[in-house]
mmCIF file of C-alpha atoms and ligand atoms in Angstrom:
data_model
loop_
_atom_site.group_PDB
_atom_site.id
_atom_site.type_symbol
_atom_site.label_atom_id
_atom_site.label_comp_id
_atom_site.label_asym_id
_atom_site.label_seq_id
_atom_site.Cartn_x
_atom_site.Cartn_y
_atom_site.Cartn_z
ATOM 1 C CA UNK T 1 3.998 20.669 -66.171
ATOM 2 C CA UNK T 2 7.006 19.943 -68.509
ATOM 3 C CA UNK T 3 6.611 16.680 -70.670
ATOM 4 C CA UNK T 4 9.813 15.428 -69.186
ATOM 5 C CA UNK T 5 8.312 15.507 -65.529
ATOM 6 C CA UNK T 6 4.690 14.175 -67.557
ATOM 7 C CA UNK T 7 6.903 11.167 -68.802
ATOM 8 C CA UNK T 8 8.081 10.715 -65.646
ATOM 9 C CA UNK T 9 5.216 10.785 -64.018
ATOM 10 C CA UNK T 10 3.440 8.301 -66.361
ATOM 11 C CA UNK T 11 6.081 5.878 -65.828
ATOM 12 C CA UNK T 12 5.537 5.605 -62.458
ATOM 13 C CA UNK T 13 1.837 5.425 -62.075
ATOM 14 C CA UNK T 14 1.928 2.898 -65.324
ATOM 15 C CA UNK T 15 3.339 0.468 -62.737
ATOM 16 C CA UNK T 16 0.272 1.540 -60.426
ATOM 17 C CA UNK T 17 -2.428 1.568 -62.677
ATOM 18 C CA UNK T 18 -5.306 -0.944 -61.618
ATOM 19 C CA UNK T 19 -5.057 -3.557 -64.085
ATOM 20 C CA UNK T 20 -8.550 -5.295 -63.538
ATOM 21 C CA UNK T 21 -12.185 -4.473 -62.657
ATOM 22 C CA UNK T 22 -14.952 -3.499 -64.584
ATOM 23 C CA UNK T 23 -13.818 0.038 -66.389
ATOM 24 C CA UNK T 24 -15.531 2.578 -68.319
ATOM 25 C CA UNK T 25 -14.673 1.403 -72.266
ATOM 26 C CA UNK T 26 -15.645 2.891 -75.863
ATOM 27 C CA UNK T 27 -18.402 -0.218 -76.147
ATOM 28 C CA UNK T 28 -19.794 1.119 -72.657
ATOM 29 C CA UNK T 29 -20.464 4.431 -74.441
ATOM 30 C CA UNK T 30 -21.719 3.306 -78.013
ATOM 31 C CA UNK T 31 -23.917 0.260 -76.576
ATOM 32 C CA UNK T 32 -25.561 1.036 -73.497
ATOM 33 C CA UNK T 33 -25.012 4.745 -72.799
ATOM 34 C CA UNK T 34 -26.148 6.036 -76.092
ATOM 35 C CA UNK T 35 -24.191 7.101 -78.587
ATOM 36 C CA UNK T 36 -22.358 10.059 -78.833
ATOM 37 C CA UNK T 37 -20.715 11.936 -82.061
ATOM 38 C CA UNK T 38 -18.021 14.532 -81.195
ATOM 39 C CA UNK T 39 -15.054 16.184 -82.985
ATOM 40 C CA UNK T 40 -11.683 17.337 -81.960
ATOM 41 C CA UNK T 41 -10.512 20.384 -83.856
ATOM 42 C CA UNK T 42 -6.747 20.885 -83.053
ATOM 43 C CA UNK T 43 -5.282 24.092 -84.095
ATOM 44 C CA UNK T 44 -1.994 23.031 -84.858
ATOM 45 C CA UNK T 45 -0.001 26.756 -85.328
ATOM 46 C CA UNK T 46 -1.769 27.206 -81.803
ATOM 47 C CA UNK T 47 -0.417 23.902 -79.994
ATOM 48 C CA UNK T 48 3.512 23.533 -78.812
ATOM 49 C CA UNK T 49 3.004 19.587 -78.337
ATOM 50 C CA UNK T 50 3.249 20.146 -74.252
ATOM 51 C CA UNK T 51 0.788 16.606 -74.095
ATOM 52 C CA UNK T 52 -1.452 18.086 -71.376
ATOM 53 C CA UNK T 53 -4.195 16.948 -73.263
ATOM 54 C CA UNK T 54 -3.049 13.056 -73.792
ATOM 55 C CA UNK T 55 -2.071 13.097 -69.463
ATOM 56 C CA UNK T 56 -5.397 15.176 -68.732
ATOM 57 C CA UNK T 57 -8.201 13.258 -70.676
ATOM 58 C CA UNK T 58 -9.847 10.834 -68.326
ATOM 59 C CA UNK T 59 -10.497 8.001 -71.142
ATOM 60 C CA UNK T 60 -7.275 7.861 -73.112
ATOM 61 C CA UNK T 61 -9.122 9.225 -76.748
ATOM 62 C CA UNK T 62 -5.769 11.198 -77.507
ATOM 63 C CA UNK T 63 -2.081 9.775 -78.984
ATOM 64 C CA UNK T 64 0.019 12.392 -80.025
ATOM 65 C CA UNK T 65 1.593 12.202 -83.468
ATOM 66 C CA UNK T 66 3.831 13.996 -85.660
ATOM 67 C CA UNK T 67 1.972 16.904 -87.302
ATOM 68 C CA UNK T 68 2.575 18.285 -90.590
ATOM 69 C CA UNK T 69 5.630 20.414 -89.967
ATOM 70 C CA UNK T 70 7.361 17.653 -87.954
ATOM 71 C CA UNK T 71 6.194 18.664 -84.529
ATOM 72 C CA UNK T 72 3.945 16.519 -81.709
ATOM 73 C CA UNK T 73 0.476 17.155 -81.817
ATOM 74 C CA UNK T 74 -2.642 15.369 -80.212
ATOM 75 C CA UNK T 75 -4.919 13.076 -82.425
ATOM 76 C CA UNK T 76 -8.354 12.040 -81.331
ATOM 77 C CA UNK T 77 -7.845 8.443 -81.862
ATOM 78 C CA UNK T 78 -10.296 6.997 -79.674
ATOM 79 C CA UNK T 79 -12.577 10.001 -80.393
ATOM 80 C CA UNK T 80 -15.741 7.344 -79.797
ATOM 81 C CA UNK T 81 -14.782 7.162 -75.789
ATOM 82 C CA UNK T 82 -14.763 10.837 -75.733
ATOM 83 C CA UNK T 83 -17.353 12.254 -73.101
ATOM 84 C CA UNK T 84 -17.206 15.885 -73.305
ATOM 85 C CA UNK T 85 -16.072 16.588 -70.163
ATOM 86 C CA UNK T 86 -13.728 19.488 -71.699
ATOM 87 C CA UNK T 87 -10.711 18.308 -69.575
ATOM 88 C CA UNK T 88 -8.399 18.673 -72.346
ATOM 89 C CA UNK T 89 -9.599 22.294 -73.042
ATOM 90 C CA UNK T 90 -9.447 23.474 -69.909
ATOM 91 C CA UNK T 91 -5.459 22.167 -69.376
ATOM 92 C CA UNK T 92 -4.282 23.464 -73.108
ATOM 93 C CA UNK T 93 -2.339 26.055 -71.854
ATOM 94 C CA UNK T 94 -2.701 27.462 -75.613
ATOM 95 C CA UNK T 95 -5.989 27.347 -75.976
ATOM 96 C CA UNK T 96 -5.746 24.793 -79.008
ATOM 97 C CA UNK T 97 -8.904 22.838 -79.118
ATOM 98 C CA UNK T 98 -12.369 22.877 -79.782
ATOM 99 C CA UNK T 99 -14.788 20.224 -79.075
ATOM 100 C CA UNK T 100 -17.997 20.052 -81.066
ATOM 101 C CA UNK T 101 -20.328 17.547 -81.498
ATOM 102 C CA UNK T 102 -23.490 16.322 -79.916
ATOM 103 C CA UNK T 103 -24.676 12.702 -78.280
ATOM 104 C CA UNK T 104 -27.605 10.931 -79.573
ATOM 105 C CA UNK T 105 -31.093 12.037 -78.072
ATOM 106 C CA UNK T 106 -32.860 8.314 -78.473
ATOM 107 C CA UNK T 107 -31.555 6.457 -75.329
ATOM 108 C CA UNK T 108 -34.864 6.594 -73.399
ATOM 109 C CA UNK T 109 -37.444 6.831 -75.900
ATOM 110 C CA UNK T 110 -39.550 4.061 -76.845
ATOM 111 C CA UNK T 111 -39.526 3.121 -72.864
ATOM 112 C CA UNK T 112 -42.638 2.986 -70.787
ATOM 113 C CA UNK T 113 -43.334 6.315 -69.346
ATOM 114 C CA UNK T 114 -43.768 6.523 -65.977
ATOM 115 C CA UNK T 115 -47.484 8.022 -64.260
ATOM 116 C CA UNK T 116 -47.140 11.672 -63.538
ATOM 117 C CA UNK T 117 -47.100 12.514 -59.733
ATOM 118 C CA UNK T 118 -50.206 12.747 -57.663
ATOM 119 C CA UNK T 119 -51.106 16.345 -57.456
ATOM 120 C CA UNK T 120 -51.751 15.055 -53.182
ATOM 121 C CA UNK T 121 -47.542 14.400 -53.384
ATOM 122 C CA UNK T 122 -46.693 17.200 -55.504
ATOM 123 C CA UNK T 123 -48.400 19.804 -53.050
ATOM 124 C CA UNK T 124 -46.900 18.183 -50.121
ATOM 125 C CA UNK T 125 -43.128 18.045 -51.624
ATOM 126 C CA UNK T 126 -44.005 21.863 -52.410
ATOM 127 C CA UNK T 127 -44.878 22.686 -49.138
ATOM 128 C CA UNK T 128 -41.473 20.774 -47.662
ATOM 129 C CA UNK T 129 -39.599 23.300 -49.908
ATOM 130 C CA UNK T 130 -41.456 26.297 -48.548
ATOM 131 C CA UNK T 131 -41.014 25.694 -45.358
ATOM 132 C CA UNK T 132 -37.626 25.477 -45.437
ATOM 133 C CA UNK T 133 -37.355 28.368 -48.016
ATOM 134 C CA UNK T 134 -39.064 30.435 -45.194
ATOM 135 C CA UNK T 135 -38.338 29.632 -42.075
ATOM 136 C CA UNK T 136 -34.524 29.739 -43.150
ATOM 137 C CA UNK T 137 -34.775 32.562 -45.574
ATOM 138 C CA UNK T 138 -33.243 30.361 -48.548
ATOM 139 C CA UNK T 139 -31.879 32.677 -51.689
ATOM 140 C CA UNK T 140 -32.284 29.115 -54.008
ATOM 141 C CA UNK T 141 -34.717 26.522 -54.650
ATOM 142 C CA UNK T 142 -34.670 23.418 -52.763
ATOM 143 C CA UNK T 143 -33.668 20.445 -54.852
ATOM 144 C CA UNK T 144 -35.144 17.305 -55.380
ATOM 145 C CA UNK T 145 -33.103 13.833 -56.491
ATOM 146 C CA UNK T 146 -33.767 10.788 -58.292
ATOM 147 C CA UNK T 147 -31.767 8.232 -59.584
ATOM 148 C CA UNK T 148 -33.305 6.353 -62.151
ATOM 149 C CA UNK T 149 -33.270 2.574 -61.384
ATOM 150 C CA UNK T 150 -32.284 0.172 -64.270
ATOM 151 C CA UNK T 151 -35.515 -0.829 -66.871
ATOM 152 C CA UNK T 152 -37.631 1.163 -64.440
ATOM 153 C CA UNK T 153 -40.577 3.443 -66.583
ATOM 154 C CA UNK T 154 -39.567 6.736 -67.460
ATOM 155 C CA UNK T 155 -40.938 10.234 -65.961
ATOM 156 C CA UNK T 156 -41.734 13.063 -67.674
ATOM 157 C CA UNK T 157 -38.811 14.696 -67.343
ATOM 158 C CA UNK T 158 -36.990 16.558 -69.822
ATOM 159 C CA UNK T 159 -33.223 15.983 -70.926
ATOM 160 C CA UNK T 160 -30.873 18.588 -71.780
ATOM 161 C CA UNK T 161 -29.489 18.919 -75.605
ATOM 162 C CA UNK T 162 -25.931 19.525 -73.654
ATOM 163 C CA UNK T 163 -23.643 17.416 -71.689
ATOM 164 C CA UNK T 164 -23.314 18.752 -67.749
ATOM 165 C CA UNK T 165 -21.709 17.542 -64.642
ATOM 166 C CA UNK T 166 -23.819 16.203 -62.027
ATOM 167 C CA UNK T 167 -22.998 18.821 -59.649
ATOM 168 C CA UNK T 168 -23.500 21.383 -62.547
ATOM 169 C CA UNK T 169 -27.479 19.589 -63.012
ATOM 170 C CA UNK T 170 -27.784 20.002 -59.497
ATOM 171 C CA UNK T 171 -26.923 23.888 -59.590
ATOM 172 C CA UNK T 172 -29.325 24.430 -62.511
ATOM 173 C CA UNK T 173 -32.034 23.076 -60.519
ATOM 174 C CA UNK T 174 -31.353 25.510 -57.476
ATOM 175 C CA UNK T 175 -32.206 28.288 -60.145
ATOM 176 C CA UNK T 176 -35.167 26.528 -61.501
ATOM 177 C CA UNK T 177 -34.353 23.902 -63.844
ATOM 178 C CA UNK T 178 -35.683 20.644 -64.088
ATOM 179 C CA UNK T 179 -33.649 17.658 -66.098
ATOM 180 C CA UNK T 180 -33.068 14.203 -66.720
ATOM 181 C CA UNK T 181 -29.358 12.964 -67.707
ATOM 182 C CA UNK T 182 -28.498 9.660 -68.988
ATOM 183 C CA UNK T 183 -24.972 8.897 -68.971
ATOM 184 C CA UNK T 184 -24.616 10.552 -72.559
ATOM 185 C CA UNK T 185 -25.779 13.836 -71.102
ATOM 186 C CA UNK T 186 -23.410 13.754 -68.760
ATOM 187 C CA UNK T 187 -19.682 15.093 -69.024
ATOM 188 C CA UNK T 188 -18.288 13.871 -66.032
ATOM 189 C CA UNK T 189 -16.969 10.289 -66.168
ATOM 190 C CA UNK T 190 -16.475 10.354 -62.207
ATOM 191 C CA UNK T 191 -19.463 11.071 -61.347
ATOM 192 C CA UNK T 192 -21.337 8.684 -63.463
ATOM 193 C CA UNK T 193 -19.302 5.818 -62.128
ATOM 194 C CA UNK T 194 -20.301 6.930 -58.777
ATOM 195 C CA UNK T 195 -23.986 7.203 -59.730
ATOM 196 C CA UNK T 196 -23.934 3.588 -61.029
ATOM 197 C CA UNK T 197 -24.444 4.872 -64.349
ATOM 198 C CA UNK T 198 -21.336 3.516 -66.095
ATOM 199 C CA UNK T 199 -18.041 1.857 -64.694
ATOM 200 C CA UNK T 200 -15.359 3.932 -64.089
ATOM 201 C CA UNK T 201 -12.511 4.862 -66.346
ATOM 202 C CA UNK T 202 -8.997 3.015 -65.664
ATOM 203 C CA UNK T 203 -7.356 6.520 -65.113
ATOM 204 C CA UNK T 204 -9.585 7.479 -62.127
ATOM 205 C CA UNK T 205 -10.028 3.951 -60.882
ATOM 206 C CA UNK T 206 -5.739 4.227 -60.688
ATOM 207 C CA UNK T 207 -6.162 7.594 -59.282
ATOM 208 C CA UNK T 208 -3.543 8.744 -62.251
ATOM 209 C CA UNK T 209 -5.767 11.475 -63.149
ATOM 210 C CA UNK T 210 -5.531 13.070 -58.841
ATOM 211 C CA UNK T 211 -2.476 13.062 -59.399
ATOM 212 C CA UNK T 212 -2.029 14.785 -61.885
ATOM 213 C CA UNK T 213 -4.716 17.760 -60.378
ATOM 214 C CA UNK T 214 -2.381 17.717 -57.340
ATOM 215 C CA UNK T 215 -5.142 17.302 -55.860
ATOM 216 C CA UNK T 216 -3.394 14.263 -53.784
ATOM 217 C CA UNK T 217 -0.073 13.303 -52.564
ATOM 218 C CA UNK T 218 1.086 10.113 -53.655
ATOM 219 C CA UNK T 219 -0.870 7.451 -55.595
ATOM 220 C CA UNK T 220 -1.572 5.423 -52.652
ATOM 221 C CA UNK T 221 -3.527 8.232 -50.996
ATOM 222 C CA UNK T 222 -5.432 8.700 -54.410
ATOM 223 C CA UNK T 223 -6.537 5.212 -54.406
ATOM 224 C CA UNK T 224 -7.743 5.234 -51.228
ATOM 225 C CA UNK T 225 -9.793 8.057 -51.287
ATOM 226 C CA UNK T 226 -11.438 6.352 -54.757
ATOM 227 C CA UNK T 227 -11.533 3.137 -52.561
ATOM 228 C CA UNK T 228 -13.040 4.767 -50.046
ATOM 229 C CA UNK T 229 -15.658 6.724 -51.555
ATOM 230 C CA UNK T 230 -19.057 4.832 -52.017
ATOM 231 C CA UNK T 231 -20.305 3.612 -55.727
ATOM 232 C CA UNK T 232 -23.079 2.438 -56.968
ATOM 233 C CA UNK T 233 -22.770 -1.274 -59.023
ATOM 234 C CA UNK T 234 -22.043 -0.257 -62.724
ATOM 235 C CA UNK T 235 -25.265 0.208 -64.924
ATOM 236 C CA UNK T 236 -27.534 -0.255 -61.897
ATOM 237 C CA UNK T 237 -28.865 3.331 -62.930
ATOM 238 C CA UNK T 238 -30.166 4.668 -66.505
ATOM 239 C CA UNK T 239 -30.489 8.534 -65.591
ATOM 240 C CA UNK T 240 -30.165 10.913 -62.682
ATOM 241 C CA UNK T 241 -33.326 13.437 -62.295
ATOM 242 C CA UNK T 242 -33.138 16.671 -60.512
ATOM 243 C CA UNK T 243 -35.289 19.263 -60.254
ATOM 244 C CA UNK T 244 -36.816 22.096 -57.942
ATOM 245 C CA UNK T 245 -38.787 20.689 -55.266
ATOM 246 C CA UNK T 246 -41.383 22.935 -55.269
ATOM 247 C CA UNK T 247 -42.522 21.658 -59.102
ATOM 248 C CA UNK T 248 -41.805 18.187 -58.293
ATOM 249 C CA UNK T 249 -42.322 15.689 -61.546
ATOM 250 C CA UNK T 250 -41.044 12.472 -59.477
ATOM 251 C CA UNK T 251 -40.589 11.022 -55.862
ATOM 252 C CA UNK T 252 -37.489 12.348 -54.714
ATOM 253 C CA UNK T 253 -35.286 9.557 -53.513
ATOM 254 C CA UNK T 254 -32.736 12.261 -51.819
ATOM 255 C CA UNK T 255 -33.627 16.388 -51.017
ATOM 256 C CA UNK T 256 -30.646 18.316 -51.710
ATOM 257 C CA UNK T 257 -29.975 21.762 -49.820
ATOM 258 C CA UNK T 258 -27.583 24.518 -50.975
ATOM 259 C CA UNK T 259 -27.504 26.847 -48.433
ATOM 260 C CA UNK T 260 -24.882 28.755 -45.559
ATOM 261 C CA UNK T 261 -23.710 27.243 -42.511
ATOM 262 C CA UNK T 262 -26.312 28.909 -40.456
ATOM 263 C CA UNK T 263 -29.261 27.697 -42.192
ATOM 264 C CA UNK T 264 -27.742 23.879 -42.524
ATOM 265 C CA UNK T 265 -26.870 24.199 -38.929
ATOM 266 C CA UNK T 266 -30.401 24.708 -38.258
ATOM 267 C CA UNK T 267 -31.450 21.723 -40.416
ATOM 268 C CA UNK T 268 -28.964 19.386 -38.859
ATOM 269 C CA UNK T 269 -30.771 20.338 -35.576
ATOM 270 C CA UNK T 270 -34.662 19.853 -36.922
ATOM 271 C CA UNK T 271 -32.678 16.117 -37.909
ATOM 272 C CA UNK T 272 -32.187 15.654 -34.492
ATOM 273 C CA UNK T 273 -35.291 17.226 -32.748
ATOM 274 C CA UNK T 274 -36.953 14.513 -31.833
ATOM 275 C CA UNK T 275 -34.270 12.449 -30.803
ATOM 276 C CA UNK T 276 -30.885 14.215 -30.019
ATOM 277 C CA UNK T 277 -29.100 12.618 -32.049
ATOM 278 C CA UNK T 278 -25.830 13.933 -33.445
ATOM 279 C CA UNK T 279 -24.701 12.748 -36.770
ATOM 280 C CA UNK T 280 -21.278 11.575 -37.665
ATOM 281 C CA UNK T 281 -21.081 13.071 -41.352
ATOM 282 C CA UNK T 282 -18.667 12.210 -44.129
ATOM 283 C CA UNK T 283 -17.271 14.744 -45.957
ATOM 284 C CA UNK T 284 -13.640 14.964 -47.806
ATOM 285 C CA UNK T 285 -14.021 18.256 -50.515
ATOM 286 C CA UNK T 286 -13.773 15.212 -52.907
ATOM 287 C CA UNK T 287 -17.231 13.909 -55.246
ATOM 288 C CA UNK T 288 -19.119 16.219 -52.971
ATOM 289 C CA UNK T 289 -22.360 16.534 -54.801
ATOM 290 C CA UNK T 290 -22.548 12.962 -56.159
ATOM 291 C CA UNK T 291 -20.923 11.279 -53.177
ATOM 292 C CA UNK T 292 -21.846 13.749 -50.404
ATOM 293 C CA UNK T 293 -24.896 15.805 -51.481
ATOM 294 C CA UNK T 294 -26.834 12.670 -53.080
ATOM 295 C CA UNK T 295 -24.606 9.212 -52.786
ATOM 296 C CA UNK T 296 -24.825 9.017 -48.889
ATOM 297 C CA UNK T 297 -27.942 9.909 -47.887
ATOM 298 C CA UNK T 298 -29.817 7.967 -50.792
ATOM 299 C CA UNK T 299 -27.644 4.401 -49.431
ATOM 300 C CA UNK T 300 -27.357 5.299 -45.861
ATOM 301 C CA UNK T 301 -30.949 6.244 -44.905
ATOM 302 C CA UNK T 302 -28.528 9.279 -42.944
ATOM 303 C CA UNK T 303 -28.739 13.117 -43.820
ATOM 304 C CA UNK T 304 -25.122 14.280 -44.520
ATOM 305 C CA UNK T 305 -22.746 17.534 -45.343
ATOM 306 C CA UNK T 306 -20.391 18.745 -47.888
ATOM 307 C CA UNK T 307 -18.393 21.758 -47.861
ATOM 308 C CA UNK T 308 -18.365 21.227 -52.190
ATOM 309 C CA UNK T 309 -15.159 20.154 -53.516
ATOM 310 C CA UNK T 310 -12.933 21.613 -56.621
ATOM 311 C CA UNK T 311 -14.954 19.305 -59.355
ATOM 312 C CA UNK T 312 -18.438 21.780 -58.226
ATOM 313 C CA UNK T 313 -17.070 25.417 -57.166
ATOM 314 C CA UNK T 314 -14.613 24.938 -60.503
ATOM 315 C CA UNK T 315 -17.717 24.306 -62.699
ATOM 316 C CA UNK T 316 -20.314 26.062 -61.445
ATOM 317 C CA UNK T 317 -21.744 29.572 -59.884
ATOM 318 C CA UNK T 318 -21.705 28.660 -56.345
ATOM 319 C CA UNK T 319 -20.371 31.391 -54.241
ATOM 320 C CA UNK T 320 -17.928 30.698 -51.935
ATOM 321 C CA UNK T 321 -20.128 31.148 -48.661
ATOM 322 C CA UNK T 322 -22.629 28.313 -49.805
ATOM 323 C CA UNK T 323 -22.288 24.589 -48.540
ATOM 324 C CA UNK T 324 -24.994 21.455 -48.853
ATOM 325 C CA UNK T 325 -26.798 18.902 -47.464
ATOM 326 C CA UNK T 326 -28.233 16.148 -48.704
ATOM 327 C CA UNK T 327 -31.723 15.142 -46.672
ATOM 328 C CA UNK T 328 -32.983 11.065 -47.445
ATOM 329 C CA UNK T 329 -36.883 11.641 -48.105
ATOM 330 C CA UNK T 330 -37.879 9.657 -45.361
ATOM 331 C CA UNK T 331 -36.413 12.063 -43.176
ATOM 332 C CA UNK T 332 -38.225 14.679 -44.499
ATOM 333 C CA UNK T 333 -41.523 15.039 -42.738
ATOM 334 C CA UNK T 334 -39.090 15.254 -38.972
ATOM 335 C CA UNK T 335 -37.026 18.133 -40.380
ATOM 336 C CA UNK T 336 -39.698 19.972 -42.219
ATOM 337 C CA UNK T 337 -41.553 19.300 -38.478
ATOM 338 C CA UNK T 338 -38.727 20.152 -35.999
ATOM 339 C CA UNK T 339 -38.108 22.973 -38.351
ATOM 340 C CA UNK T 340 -41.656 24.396 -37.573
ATOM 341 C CA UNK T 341 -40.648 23.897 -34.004
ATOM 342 C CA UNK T 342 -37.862 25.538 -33.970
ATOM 343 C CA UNK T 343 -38.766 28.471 -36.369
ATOM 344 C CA UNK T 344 -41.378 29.449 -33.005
ATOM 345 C CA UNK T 345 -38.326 30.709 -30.732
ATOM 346 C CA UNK T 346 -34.690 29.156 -31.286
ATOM 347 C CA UNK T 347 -34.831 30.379 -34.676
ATOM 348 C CA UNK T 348 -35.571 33.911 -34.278
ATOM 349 C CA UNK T 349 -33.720 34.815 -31.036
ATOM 350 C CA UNK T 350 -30.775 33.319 -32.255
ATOM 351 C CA UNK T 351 -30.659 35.619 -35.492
ATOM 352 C CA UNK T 352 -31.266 38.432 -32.749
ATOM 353 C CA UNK T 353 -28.640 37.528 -30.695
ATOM 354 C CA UNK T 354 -29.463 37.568 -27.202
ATOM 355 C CA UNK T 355 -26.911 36.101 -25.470
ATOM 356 C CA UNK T 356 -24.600 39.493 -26.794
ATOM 357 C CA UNK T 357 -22.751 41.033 -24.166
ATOM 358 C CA UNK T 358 -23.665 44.765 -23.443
ATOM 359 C CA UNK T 359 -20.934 46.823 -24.777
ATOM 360 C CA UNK T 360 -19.349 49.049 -22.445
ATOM 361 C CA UNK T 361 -19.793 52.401 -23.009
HETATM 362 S S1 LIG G 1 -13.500 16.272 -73.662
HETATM 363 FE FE1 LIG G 1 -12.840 14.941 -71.943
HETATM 364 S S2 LIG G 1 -13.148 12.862 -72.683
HETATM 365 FE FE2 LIG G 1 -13.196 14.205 -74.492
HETATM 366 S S3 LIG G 1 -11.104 14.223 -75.259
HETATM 367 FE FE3 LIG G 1 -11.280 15.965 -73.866
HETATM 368 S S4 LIG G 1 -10.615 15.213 -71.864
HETATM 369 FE FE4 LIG G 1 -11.017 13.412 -73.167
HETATM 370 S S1 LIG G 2 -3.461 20.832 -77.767
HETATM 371 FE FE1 LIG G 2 -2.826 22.079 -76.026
HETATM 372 S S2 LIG G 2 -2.548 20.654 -74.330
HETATM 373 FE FE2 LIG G 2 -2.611 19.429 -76.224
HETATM 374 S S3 LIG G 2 -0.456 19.212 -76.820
HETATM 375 FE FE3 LIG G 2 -1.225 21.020 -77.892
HETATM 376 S S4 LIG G 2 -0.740 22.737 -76.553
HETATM 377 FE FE4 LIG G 2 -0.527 20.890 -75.308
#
């Protein structure tokens, strides 16, 4: 994008921008989140002054300035509110800057620690995930969710020395990998805000920054779909927790699936087993893992689907073919149940296709 149409652009949306509410500031960061101490390295031979970076970045930390041979280059002014998220490196068409840095590690300590799981729950959250792992043939682990209430005690879990997105924690955990993410171990404002871990930044609140992803017509449309989309109230949650539910360190709150149509199409059915019920599920290919995946099901009591969105498949492995479901654990014993149930004959003669016409010869 040229600056002129940038300019443009910003002039417009200025006029848009949601003026009030309870958004995602510097202070947020330093005082509740944990601190965090980054550096911008701009190579200035390297960057034409295009301004990608000052449109792009989510929470304002760049002003660009005259550099030392008289040209426009970005300065990390508000360096403080930075959160890692590597927006600004990812638009520099000129591959001019470096973030380095780390956040502070000390958030959580000093809390009371939570009591490890029963081994009685930890089997029986084990044998959930094999039974869907077998019956529908999963290649990944199934994942297990918790969001961290507010002052609650603290499990056992351990948190990463780098910053990843939500959805990215959630795909680490598919292969294996258990963590726990404050909001400074997180690099994705929007999903944080979502989460209930921090309020959200004026540029997403405005829908500015959808905008400017075309990932959204106009600004109205932008700010509806952020109106739209559930939240959770601002600081109501101090970390998110995933892991692989077969090693289960906590309750999980939500049970995450990633998985091809076929298989979810079979857990959508052992949902409704007992009952017949169909399901009217919300899905947009916008905050899919944190509004989708874990958001809905964990306020709604309701399983629900997501086909991913450009936030996940742009910052993670996920293949193309794979979508998700998020399962609330109360629902868990019917699905793992109507899964057995439908693993004895539905299952298998569907994979073997009997209802295939005989080809003529
Ligand atoms: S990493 Fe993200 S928050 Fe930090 S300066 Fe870049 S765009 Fe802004
Ligand atoms: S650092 Fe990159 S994105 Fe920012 S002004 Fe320079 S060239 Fe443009």
């Amino acid at each position: 994008m040229a600056l002129q149409e940038k300019d443009h652009l910003e002039d417009h949306l200025a006029a848009d921008r949601v003026a009030h509410g309870d958004h995602l500031t510097g202070t947020d960061i330093n005082e509740h989140i944990g601190k965090v101490d980054f550096k911008m390295l701009v190579d200035e031979d390297k960057c034409t002054g295009c301004g990608l970076c000052e449109a792009f970045c989510p929470v304002e930390v760049f002003e660009m300035q005259e550099g030392n041979d008289g040209k426009r280059v970005p300065v990390a002014v508000g360096i403080e509110k930075c959160w890692g998220c590597e927006t600004c490196t990812g638009q520099c068409p000129e591959n001019a800057l470096r973030l380095v840095g780390s956040a502070d590690s000390s958030f959580l300590a000093g809390r009371e620690k939570a009591q490890p799981l029963s081994q009685e729950k930890h089997d029986e959250y084990a044998e959930w995930a094999s039974v869907l792992k077998d019956v529908l043939g999963l290649r990944w682990h199934v994942v297990g969710i918790h969001l961290l209430p507010k002052g609650a005690p603290v499990p056992d879990v351990p948190i990463p020395e780098e910053r990843y997105r939500y959805c990215q924690s959630l795909m680490a955990a598919r292969r294996g990998r258990s963590m726990m993410m404050p909001a400074n171990r997180h690099a994705c404002p929007d999903g944080t805000s979502i989460l209930g871990l921090t309020p959200i930044p004026a540029k997403l609140a405005s829908g500015e920054l959808y905008i400017l992803f075309h990932k959204l017509d106009s600004v109205e449309a932008a700010q509806r779909m952020v109106r739209e989309r559930p939240m959770l109230e601002p600081r109501s949650i101090d970390a998110t927790i995933v892991f692989p539910l077969d090693d289960a360190p906590v309750d999980p709150q939500v049970v995450a699936v990633i998985a091809k149509p076929e298989q979810v199409m079979w857990l959508c059915m052992a949902a409704s087993y007992y009952t017949g019920h169909r399901f009217d599920f919300h899905a947009s290919g916008y905050n899919a893992q944190c509004v989708e995946t874990t958001l809905l099901p964990y306020s709604t009591g309701e399983p629900n689907i997501s086909f991913g969105c450009y936030g996940c498949r742009a910052s993670s492995d996920i293949g193309d073919e794979y979508m998700f479901m998020g399962i609330p654990v109360d629902m868990m014993p019917t699905v793992v149940k109507g899964l057995r149930e439908l693993s004895k004959k539905a299952i298998p003669q569907s994979r073997d296709k009997i209802y295939l016409p005989p080809l003529k010869m």
